[in-house]
Tab-separated table of C-alpha atoms in Angstrom:
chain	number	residue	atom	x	y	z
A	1410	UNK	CA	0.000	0.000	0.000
A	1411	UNK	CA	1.593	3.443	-1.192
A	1412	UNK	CA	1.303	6.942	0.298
A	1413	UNK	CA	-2.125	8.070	-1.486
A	1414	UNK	CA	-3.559	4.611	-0.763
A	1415	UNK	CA	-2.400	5.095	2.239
A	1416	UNK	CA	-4.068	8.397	2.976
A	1417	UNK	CA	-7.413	7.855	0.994
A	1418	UNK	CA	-7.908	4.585	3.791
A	1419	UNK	CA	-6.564	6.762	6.759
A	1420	UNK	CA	-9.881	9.308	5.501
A	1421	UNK	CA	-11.928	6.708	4.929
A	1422	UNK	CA	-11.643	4.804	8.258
A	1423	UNK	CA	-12.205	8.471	10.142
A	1424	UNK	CA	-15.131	8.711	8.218
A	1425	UNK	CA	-16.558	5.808	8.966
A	1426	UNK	CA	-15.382	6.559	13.070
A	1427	UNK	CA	-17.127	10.040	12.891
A	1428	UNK	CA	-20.541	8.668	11.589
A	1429	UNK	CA	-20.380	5.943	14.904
A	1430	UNK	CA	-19.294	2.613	13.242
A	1431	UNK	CA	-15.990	2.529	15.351
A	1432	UNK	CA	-15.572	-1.407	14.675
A	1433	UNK	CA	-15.372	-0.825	10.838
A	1434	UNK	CA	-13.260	1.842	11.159
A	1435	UNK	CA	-11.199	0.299	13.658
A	1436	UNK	CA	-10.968	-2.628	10.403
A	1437	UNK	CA	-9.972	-0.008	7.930
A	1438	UNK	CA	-7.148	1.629	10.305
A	1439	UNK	CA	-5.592	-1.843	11.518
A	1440	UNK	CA	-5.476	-2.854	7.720
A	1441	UNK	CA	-4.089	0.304	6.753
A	1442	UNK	CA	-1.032	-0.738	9.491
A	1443	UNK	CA	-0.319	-4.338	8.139
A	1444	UNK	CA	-0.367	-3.452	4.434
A	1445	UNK	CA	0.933	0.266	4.360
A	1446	UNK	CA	4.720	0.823	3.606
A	1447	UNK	CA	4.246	4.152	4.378
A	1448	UNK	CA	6.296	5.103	7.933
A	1449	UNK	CA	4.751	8.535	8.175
A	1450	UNK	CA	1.006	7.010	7.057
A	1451	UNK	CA	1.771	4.666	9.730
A	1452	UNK	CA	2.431	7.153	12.478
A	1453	UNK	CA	-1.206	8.688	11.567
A	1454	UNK	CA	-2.910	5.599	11.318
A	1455	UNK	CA	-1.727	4.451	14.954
A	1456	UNK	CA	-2.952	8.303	16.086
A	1457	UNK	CA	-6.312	7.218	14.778
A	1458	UNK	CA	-5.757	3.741	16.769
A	1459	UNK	CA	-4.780	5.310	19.894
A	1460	UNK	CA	-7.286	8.218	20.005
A	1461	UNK	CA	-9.989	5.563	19.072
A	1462	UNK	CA	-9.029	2.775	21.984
A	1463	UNK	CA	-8.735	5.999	23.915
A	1464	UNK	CA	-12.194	6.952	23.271
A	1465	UNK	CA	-13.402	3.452	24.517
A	1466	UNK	CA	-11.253	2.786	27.776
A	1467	UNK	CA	-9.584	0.065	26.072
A	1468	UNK	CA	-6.099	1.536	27.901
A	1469	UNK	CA	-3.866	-1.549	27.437
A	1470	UNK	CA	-4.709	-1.697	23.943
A	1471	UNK	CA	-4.203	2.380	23.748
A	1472	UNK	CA	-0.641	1.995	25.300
A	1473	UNK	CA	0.062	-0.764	23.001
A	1474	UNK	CA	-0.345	1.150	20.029
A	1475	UNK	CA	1.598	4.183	21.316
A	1476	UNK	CA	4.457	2.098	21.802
A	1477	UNK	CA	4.623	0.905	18.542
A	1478	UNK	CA	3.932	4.801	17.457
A	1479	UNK	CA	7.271	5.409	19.260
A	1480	UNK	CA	9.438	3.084	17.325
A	1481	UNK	CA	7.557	4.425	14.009
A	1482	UNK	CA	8.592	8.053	14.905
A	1483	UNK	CA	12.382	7.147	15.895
A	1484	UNK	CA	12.445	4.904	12.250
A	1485	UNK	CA	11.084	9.015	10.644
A	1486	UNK	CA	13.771	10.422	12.684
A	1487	UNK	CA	11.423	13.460	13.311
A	1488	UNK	CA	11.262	15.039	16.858
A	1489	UNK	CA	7.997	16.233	16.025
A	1490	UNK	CA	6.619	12.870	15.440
A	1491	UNK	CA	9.106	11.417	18.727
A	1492	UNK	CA	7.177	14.525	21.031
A	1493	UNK	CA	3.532	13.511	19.763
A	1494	UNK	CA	4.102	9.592	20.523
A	1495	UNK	CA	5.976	10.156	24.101
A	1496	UNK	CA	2.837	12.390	24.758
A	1497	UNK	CA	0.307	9.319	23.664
A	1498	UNK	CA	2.704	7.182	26.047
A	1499	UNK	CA	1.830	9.382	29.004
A	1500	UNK	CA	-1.844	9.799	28.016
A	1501	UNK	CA	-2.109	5.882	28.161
A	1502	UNK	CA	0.080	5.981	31.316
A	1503	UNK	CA	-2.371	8.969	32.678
A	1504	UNK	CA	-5.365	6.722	31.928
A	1505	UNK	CA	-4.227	3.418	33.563
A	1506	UNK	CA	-3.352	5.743	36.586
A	1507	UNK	CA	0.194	5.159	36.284
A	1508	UNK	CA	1.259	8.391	37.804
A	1509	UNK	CA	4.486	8.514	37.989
A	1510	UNK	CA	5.054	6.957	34.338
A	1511	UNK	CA	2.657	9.657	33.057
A	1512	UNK	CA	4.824	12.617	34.268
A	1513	UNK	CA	8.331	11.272	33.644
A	1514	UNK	CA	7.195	10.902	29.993
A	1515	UNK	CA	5.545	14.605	30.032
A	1516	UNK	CA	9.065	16.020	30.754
A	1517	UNK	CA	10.516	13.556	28.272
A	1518	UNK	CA	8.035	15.884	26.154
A	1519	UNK	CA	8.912	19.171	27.209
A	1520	UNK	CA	13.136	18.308	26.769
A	1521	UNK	CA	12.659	17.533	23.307
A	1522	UNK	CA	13.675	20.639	20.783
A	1523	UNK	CA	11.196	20.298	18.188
A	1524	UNK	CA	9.788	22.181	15.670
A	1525	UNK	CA	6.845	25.071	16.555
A	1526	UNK	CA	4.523	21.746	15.955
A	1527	UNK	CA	5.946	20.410	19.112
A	1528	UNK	CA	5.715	23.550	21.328
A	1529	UNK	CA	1.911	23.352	20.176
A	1530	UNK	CA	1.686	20.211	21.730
A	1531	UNK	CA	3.407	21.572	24.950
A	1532	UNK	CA	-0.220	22.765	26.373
A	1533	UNK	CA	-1.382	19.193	25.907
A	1534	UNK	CA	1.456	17.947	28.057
A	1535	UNK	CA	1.340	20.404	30.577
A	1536	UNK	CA	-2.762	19.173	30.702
A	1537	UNK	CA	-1.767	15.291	31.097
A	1538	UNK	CA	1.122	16.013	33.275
A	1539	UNK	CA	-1.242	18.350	35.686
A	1540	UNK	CA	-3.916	15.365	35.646
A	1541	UNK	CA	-1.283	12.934	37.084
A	1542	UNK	CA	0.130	15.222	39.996
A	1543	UNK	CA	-4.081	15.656	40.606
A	1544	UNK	CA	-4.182	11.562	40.808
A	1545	UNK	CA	-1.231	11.646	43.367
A	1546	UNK	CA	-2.809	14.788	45.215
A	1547	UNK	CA	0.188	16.792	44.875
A	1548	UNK	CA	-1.782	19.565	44.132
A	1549	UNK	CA	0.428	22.781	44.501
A	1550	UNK	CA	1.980	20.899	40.883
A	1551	UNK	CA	-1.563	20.180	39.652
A	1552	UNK	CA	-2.046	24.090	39.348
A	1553	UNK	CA	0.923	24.865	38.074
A	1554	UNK	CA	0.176	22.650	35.001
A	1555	UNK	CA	-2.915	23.916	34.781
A	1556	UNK	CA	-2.577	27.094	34.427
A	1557	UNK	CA	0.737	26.636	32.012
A	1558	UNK	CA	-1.738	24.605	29.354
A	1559	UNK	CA	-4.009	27.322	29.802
A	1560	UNK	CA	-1.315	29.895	29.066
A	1561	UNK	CA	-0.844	27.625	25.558
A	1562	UNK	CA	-4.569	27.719	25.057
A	1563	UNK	CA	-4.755	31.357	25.256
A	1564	UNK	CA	-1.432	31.718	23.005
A	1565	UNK	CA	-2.111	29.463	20.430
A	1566	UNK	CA	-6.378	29.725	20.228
A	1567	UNK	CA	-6.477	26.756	21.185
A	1568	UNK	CA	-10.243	26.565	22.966
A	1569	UNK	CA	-10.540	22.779	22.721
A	1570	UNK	CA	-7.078	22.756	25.064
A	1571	UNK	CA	-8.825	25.695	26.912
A	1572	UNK	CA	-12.063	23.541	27.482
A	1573	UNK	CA	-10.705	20.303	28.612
A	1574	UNK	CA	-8.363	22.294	30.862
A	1575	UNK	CA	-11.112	23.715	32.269
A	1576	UNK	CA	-12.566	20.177	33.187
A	1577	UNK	CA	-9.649	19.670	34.841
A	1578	UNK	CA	-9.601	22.806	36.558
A	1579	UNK	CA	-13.112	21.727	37.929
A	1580	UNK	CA	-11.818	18.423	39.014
A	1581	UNK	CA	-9.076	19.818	40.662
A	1582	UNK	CA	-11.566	22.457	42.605
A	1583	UNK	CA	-13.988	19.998	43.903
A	1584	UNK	CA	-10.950	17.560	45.130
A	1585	UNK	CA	-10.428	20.774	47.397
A	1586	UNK	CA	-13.616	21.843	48.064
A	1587	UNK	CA	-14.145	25.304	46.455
A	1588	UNK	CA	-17.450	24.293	44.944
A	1589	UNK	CA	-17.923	27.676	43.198
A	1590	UNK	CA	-14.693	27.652	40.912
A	1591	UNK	CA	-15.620	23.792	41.210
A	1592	UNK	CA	-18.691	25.099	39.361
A	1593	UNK	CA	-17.253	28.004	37.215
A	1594	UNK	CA	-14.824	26.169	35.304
A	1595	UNK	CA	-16.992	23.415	33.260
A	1596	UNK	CA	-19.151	25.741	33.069
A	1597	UNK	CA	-16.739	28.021	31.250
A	1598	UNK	CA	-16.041	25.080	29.695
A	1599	UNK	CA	-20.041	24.063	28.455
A	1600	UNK	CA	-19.990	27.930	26.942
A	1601	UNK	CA	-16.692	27.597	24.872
A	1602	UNK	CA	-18.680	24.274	23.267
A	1603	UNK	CA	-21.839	26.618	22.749
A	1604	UNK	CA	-19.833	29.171	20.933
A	1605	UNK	CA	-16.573	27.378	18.983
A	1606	UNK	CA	-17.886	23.726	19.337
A	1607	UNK	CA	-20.117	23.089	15.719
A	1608	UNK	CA	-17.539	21.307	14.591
A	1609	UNK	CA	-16.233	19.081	17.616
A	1610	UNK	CA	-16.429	15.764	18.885
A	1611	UNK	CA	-19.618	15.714	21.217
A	1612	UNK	CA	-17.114	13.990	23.909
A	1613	UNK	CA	-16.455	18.259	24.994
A	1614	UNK	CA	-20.054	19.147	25.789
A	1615	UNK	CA	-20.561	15.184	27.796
A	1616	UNK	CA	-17.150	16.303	29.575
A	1617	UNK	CA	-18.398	19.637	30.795
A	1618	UNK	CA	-21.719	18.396	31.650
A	1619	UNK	CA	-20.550	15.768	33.866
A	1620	UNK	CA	-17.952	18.241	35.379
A	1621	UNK	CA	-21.185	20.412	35.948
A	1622	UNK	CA	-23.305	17.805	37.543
A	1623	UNK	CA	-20.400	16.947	40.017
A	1624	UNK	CA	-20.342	20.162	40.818
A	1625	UNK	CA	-24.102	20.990	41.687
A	1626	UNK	CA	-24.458	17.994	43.460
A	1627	UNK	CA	-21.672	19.413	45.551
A	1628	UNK	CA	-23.793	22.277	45.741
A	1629	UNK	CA	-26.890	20.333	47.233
A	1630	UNK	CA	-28.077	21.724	43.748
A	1631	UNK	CA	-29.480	17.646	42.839
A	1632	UNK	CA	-32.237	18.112	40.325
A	1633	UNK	CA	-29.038	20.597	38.072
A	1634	UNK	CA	-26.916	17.505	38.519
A	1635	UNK	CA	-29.592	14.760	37.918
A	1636	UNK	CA	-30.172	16.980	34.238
A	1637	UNK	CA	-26.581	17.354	33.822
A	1638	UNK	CA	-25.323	13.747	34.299
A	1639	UNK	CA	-28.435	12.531	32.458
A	1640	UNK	CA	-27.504	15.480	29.031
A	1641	UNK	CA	-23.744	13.436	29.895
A	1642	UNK	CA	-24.865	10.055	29.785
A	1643	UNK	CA	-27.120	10.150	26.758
A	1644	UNK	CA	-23.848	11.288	24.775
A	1645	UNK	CA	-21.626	8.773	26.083
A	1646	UNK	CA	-24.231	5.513	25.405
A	1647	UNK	CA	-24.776	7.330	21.680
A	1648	UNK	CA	-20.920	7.585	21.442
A	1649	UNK	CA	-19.666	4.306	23.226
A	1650	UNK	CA	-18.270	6.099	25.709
A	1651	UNK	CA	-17.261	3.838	28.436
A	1652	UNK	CA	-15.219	5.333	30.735
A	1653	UNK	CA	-17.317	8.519	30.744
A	1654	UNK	CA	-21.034	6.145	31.416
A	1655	UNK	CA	-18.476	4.941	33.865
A	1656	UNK	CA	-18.325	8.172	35.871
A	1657	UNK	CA	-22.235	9.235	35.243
A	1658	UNK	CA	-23.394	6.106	37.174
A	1659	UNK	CA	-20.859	6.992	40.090
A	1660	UNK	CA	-22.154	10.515	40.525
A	1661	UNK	CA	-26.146	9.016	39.785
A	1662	UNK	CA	-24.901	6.704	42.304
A	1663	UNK	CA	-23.598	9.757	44.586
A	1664	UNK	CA	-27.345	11.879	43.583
A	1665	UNK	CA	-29.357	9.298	45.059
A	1666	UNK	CA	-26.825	9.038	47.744
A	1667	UNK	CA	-27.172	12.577	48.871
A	1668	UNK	CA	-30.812	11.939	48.811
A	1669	UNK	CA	-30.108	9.099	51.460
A	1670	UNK	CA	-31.907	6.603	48.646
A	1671	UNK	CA	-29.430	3.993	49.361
A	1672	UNK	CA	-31.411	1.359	47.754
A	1673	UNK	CA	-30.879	3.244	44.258
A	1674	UNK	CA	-27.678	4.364	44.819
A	1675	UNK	CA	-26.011	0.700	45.466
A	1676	UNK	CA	-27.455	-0.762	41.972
A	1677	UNK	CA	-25.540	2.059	39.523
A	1678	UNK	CA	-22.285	1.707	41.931
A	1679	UNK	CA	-22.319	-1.695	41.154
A	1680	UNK	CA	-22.613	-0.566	37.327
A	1681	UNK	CA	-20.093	2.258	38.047
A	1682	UNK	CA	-17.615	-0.277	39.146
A	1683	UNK	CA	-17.907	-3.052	36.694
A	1684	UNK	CA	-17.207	-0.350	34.374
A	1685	UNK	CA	-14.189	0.742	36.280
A	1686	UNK	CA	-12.703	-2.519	36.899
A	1687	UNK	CA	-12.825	-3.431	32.641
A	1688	UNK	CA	-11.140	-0.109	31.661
A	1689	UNK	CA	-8.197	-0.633	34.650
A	1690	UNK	CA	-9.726	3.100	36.257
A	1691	UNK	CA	-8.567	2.454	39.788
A	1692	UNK	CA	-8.796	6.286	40.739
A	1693	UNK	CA	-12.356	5.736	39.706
A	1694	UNK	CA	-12.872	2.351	42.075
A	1695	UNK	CA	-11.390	4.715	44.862
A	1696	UNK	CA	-14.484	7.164	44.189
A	1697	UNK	CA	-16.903	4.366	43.741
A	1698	UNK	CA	-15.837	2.151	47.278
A	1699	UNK	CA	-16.046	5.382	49.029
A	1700	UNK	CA	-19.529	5.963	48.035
A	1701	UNK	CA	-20.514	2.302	49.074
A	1702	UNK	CA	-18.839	3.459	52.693
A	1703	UNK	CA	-20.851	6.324	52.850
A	1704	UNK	CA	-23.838	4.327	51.970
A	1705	UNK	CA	-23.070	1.517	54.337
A	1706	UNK	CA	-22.532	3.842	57.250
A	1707	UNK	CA	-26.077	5.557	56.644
A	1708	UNK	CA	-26.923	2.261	56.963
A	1709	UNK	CA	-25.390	2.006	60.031
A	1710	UNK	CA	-23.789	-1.320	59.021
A	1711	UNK	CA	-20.333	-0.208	60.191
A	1712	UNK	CA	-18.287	-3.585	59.537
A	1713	UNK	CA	-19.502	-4.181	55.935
A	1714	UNK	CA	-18.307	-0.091	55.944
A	1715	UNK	CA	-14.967	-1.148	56.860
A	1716	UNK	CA	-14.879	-4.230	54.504
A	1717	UNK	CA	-15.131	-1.119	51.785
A	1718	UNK	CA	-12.722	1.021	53.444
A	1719	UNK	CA	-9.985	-1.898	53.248
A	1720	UNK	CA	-10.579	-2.508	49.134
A	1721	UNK	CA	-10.347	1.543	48.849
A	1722	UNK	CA	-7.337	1.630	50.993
A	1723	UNK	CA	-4.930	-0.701	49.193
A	1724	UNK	CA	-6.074	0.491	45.397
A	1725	UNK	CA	-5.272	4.467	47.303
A	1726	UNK	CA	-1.940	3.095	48.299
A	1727	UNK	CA	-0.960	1.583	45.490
A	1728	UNK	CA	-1.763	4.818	43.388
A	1729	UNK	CA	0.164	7.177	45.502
A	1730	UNK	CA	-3.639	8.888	46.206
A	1731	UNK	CA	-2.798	10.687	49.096
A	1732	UNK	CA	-6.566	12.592	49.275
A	1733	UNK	CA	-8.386	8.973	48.913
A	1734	UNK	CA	-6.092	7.882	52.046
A	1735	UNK	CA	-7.334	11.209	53.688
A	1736	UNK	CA	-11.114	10.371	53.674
A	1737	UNK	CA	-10.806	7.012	54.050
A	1738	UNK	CA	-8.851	7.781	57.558
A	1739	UNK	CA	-11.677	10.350	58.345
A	1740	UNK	CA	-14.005	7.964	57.644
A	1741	UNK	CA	-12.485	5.239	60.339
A	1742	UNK	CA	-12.391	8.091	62.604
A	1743	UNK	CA	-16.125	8.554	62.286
A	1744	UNK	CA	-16.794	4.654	63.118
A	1745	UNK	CA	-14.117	3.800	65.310
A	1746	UNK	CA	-15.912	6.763	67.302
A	1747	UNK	CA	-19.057	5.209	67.290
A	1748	UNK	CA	-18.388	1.591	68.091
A	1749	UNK	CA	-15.938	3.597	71.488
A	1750	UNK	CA	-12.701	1.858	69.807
A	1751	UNK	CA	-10.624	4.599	71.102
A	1752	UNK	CA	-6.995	3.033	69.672
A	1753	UNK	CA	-7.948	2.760	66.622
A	1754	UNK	CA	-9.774	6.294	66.639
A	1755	UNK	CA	-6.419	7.517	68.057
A	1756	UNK	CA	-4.514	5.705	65.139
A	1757	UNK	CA	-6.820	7.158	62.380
A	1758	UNK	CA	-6.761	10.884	63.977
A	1759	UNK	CA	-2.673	10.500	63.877
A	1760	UNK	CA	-2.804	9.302	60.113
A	1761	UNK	CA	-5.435	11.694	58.852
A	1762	UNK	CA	-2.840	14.771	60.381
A	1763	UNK	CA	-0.234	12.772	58.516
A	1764	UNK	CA	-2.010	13.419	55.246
A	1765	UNK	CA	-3.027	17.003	55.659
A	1766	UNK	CA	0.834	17.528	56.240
A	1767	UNK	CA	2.155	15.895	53.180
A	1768	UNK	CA	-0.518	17.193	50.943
A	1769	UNK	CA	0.115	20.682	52.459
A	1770	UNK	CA	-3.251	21.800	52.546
A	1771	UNK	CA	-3.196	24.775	54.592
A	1772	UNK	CA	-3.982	28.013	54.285
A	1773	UNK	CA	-0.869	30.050	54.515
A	1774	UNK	CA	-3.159	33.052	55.970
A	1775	UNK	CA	-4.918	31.168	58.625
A	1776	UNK	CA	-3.277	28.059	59.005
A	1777	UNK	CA	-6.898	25.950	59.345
A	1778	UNK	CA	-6.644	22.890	56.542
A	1779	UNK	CA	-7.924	23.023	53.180
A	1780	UNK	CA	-10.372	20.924	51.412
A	1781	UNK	CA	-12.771	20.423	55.053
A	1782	UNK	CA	-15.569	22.224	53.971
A	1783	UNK	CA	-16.614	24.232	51.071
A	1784	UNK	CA	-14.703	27.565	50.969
A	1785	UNK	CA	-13.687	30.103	48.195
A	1786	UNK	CA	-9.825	29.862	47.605
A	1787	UNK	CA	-7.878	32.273	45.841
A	1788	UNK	CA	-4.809	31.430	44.235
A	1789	UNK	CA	-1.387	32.989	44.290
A	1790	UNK	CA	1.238	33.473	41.414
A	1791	UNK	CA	3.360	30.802	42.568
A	1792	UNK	CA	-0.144	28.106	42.867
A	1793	UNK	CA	0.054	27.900	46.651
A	1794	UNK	CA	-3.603	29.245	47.473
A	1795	UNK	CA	-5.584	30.479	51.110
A	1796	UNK	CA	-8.905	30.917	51.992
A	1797	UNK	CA	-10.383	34.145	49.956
A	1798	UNK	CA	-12.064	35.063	53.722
């Protein structure tokens, strides 16, 4: 298969992706990569591969792909090419929640002297690389990133960087409790699809919504997050979105939670975690056994709470989440204090302390901690932030 071939099948299988018949365009692209003797019509084919296995939480097969997109790039010799596959390699790292992989391979990224086409991608890497320090709670970093692949956005026009930075940025608000910027940002995010978005993957407006719905439901605002996660859901079922339906039925699951309707809530965390477990989210499984807690201890069935607490606390560990340990030794507190198990309380307080410390959330006005209670935080410069009181 020459070059023209070569491109005419690339076209054709993005076609076929765009009007919703992944699995035949998947067929197209993998028979473009067996036949085509084309190195550079290979590199694009395995970007349509990995943005496609992407798409549908199939990580392993995403990180497979990239890898092979490496070798392709050194055979170009083209640090253009060599910066976009490193960056797929810490996107599939990012997504299987290797955290540590993901930002060693960002700075791999960021040391290579490209072209201009590279420094475009720099905002993208900056994004991934901010997601991961967000996974390991190091969240002074998080910001940092942030706001540098918003600083790209803004340079280059970039508003589909700009929106799914903002997602982040919403993420990264409600992991700390400022529900209004928690709130602001995807919905910043939901108005750059309104006005820039006719031509974009649906996958930006499901994003924001979602981010939204979290949000609200934060908020005590539940009948805004039931519409939002339901306007986020219907999107990812039309699109095969799995990790996204994924994430609806944990915060459907949360909804009904906050309603204390623990009957419907344990059902779609069930469906939230099957998910989770096929697509290798452990982050996500964090979220989800810390939900069944909750539920458990409304309940009042404090050992099957524990049972929970134990699964959460080894996938936390094993992640480097130091936030997930943080509840999780709150939430001991809170039933070690009602069964009168005062070592184990004791133990719990003296862990809990431990996390606040590493994660440095305080305020470096008042001292209290961070990320207690819903507060407005205000940023410095430099990313460390206080309480805007």
């Amino acid at each position: 298969m020459g070059q023209d071939q070569t491109k005419q099948q690339i076209e054709k299988g993005l076609h076929l992706y765009q009007s919703n018949q992944t699995e035949k365009a998947l067929q197209v692209w993998m028979r473009v990569l067996e036949k085509s003797a084309d190195p550079a019509g290979r590199f694009r084919v395995l970007g349509c591969l990995i943005t496609a296995h992407a798409e549908m939480g199939r990580y392993k097969e995403m990180l497979k792909f990239a890898v092979v997109q490496i070798d392709t790039a050194r055979e170009l010799e083209d640090p253009d090419f060599l910066t976009e596959s490193y960056l797929n390699l810490a996107r599939s790292n990012e997504k299987l929640c290797e955290f540590q992989k993901t930002i060693s391979y960002c700075k791999t990224c960021l040391n290579m002297q490209g072209t201009a086409v590279s420094l475009q991608l720099n905002g993208q890497v900056s994004l991934s690389m901010g997601n991961a320090f967000l996974g390991l709670s190091t969240f002074q970093k998080a910001l940092e990133c942030f706001e540098k692949a918003l600083r790209y956005a803004h340079n280059n026009d970039d508003k589909m960087l700009e929106c799914r930075v903002c997602c982040s940025l919403g993420n990264f608000y409600a992991q700390i409790k400022d529900y209004e910027k928690a709130l602001f940002f995807p919905c910043k995010a939901a108005e750059l699809v309104n006005d820039y978005g006719k031509g974009w993957s649906l996958k930006y407006r499901a994003m924001s919504q979602y981010h939204m719905a979290v949000a609200y439901r934060k908020l005590g605002r539940l009948a805004d997050a039931m519409d939002c996660c339901e306007e986020s859901m219907k999107i990812a079922l039309q699109h095969g979105d799995r990790p996204l339906q994924a994430l609806c039925l944990l915060c459907f699951a949360d909804i009904h939670r906050s309603r204390k309707d623990v009957q419907t809530a344990f059902p779609r965390y069930d469906s939230s975690m099957s998910i989770m477990t096929e697509i290798g989210n452990r982050l996500g499984l964090v979220q989800v056994l810390l939900g069944v807690t909750k539920c458990w201890m409304i309940q009042k069935e404090l050992d099957k709470a524990l049972e929970s607490i134990e699964k959460a606390q080894e996938l936390a560990e094993g992640l480097g989440n130091k936030l997930g340990l943080l509840k999780l030794h709150c939430l001991c507190e809170r039933i070690y204090r009602t069964k009168g198990q005062q070592r184990e309380l004791r133990d719990h307080v003296v862990k809990f302390h431990e996390c606040v410390e590493e994660m440095e959330l305080y305020c470096g006005m008042c001292g209290e901690s961070i990320g207690e209670k819903n507060n407005q935080l205000q940023a410095l410069p430099c990313s460390h932030f206080f309480h805007l009181k």
